Amino acid sequence: MASTDGAPHTADAVGAPPAVEQVKQAAKEQQIDPYNVSGGVDENGNVTAIDYEALRERFNTPALTQEHLDRFERVTGKPPHRLMRRKLFFSHRDFDKILDYYEKYGFFLLYTGRGPSSGSMHLGHAVPFLFTKELQDIFDVPLVVMLTDDEKFLYTRNKNQGKITKGAALGDFIEYAHQNCKDIIALGFDLKKTFIYTDYEYMGGHFYQNITEFEALLTNNQIRGAMGFDGSTNIGLNAYAAKQCVAAFASSYPTLFGAGDFRAPTYEEPRPRKHIAAIPTLIPCAIDQEPYFRLLRENCDRMEFPAPKTALILSKFLTALQGSGGKMSASDPNSAIFMSDTSKQIEKKINRFAFSGGGATKEDHEKYGGNPDVDVAYAYLSYFLESDDELIEIEQSYRKGTLSTGELKKRCIQELQKFVEAFQERRSKVTEEIMREFMTPRKLEFKGNPNATASIEDAVSEKKPEEKQENTSGKLTKGERKALKIAEKKAEKLALREKGPEGEQPKAEES
Ligand code: TRP
């Protein structure tokens, strides 16, 4: 089935990260940041699998451990999602703290997003949203989804050195965002607690106040260090990071919490609310987005109305059909399975393109067994097959060689077809009207943790008990100015360290 509503099926994504490199090239290290995801290249010119442990060390993000999973289960009374159980979400920042807050105050804000580079999403794009939906259901908390039509516009123009190209006019990105929005809705989000927006359509009011305040906290050096930009990068893309960062602040969405905003035609509430700014946020996302949120965490408390350090839960990438050196890319249709692919196409792509860890011949396979660790069909099953027992059984029999590559692929095809068909069924029912409902700013309804000791009303009411003392003069004291300078320098150093010479690993996580 193609796009359900006659929308252009743009397998050709504009402004998407480059497809998996298959050309032989000189040895180089893996590169992972918001605009590049590629495995390393060894001395023989072969692309190597992404090394997630090395990446975790480089980014200095802690591992998600069994203790986190146990604690999650104790706090929510629900078993962790398979993506967490299988460590496909494998790293975090302050996940424990967000659970503490949830236990006590009963809720937090969930925030995630998507860069709309094409009209159709693929399975890799769906993964963080599947996980986020589960978190929303389990925690019963509000969720904001940012569709970054502005980011993709700026990125594409930057790549094309300012030239206007086909399918990449500004309006095209708004259209992709709307198509993606319908895809996201079809993954099952609850309208009562979900707000989805495109940057072009929603920014303004308190959100824009937060943006400029945050822009004032970031330097060009930091952005270049974290994103791999240089002096020739257009200024819009340089400034974009502030937008993705402050989108994590609850105070960018006062309406969702029942407060006024500052935009036409009402002009209520001239400044963002301090008590709303104090609501903490958890971001589920793939680890390539971490460089943004490192900047965010470094600067949260430098806002006039500070926000707590944002918590993150970080995933690996869904591998490209060709193997683990790259992720699925919308700009290379043969690397990805699209949410709009037919069952026939899924079957063909898996059979034809999915990298196999099986033996070279049937005899070899039976004698020496296969390798599920590099097998793409097995990798996809680990994302989509619910039963842990069956997955273990598949892994073991494949290793032994009693399960053939053909059989493994067949099982994978079944599972993906089931997922994609069910998705398409729901997607065909997402009308323009339903989309607009999700995109309307309104007070969200959520219950949070029924066992919390404080109430949601307490937390968002103006009389929040433990507010920090306010500096009413508007001027910084000498101590504050000094602290600001130190924080600035520290943040700059941290951003640069990413690109720093080998061996210069980041030290302990900031406290
Ligand atoms: N930059 C992201 C992308 O290109 C989109 C995005 C915005 C996002 N905010 C986010 C992703 C928060 C994850 C979490 O896809």
PDB file of C-alpha atoms and ligand atoms in Angstrom, residues 17 34-35 111-116 125 128-129 144-148 151-152 197 199 240 243-245 247 283-286 288-289 292-293 327, ligand 1:
ATOM      1  CA  PRO A  17      21.996  11.827   6.659  1.00  0.00           C
ATOM      2  CA  PRO A  34      22.990  14.685  14.757  1.00  0.00           C
ATOM      3  CA  TYR A  35      24.054  15.055  11.127  1.00  0.00           C
ATOM      4  CA  TYR A 111       9.515  15.131  24.837  1.00  0.00           C
ATOM      5  CA  THR A 112      10.651  13.633  21.575  1.00  0.00           C
ATOM      6  CA  GLY A 113      10.792  14.695  17.940  1.00  0.00           C
ATOM      7  CA  ARG A 114      11.347  13.943  14.318  1.00  0.00           C
ATOM      8  CA  GLY A 115      13.059  15.745  11.478  1.00  0.00           C
ATOM      9  CA  PRO A 116      10.600  15.527   8.567  1.00  0.00           C
ATOM     10  CA  HIS A 125      11.947   6.247  12.663  1.00  0.00           C
ATOM     11  CA  PRO A 128      11.676   5.715  19.399  1.00  0.00           C
ATOM     12  CA  PHE A 129       7.999   6.567  18.962  1.00  0.00           C
ATOM     13  CA  VAL A 144       5.141  16.874  23.241  1.00  0.00           C
ATOM     14  CA  VAL A 145       6.367  15.857  19.781  1.00  0.00           C
ATOM     15  CA  MET A 146       8.436  18.420  17.881  1.00  0.00           C
ATOM     16  CA  LEU A 147       8.440  18.149  14.074  1.00  0.00           C
ATOM     17  CA  THR A 148      11.464  20.100  12.940  1.00  0.00           C
ATOM     18  CA  GLU A 151      15.730  22.200  10.867  1.00  0.00           C
ATOM     19  CA  LYS A 152      15.321  20.069   7.749  1.00  0.00           C
ATOM     20  CA  TYR A 197       3.551  20.561  16.444  1.00  0.00           C
ATOM     21  CA  ASP A 199       8.223  24.479  14.467  1.00  0.00           C
ATOM     22  CA  TYR A 240      18.740  25.854  15.461  1.00  0.00           C
ATOM     23  CA  LYS A 243      15.174  25.559  19.436  1.00  0.00           C
ATOM     24  CA  GLN A 244      15.595  21.824  19.869  1.00  0.00           C
ATOM     25  CA  CYS A 245      16.893  22.419  23.393  1.00  0.00           C
ATOM     26  CA  ALA A 247      11.565  22.464  23.294  1.00  0.00           C
ATOM     27  CA  ILE A 283      13.585  12.603  26.356  1.00  0.00           C
ATOM     28  CA  PRO A 284      13.549   9.196  24.662  1.00  0.00           C
ATOM     29  CA  CYS A 285      15.662   9.430  21.501  1.00  0.00           C
ATOM     30  CA  ALA A 286      18.407   7.824  19.441  1.00  0.00           C
ATOM     31  CA  ASP A 288      22.839  10.755  17.671  1.00  0.00           C
ATOM     32  CA  GLN A 289      20.697  13.501  19.273  1.00  0.00           C
ATOM     33  CA  TYR A 292      22.024  18.703  21.487  1.00  0.00           C
ATOM     34  CA  PHE A 293      20.924  17.601  24.871  1.00  0.00           C
ATOM     35  CA  LYS A 327      21.320   3.094  10.060  1.00  0.00           C
TER      36      LYS A 327
HETATM   37  N1  TRP B   1      16.674  16.650  15.202  1.00  0.00           N
HETATM   38  C1  TRP B   1      15.776  15.519  15.197  1.00  0.00           C
HETATM   39  C2  TRP B   1      15.845  14.815  13.832  1.00  0.00           C
HETATM   40  O1  TRP B   1      16.436  15.297  12.912  1.00  0.00           O
HETATM   41  C3  TRP B   1      14.350  15.917  15.511  1.00  0.00           C
HETATM   42  C4  TRP B   1      14.123  16.199  16.975  1.00  0.00           C
HETATM   43  C5  TRP B   1      13.766  17.386  17.527  1.00  0.00           C
HETATM   44  C6  TRP B   1      14.218  15.266  18.056  1.00  0.00           C
HETATM   45  N2  TRP B   1      13.606  17.259  18.882  1.00  0.00           N
HETATM   46  C7  TRP B   1      13.877  16.001  19.227  1.00  0.00           C
HETATM   47  C8  TRP B   1      14.529  13.905  18.138  1.00  0.00           C
HETATM   48  C9  TRP B   1      13.862  15.359  20.489  1.00  0.00           C
HETATM   49  C10 TRP B   1      14.515  13.293  19.384  1.00  0.00           C
HETATM   50  C11 TRP B   1      14.182  14.029  20.553  1.00  0.00           C
HETATM   51  O2  TRP B   1      15.275  13.750  13.686  1.00  0.00           O
END
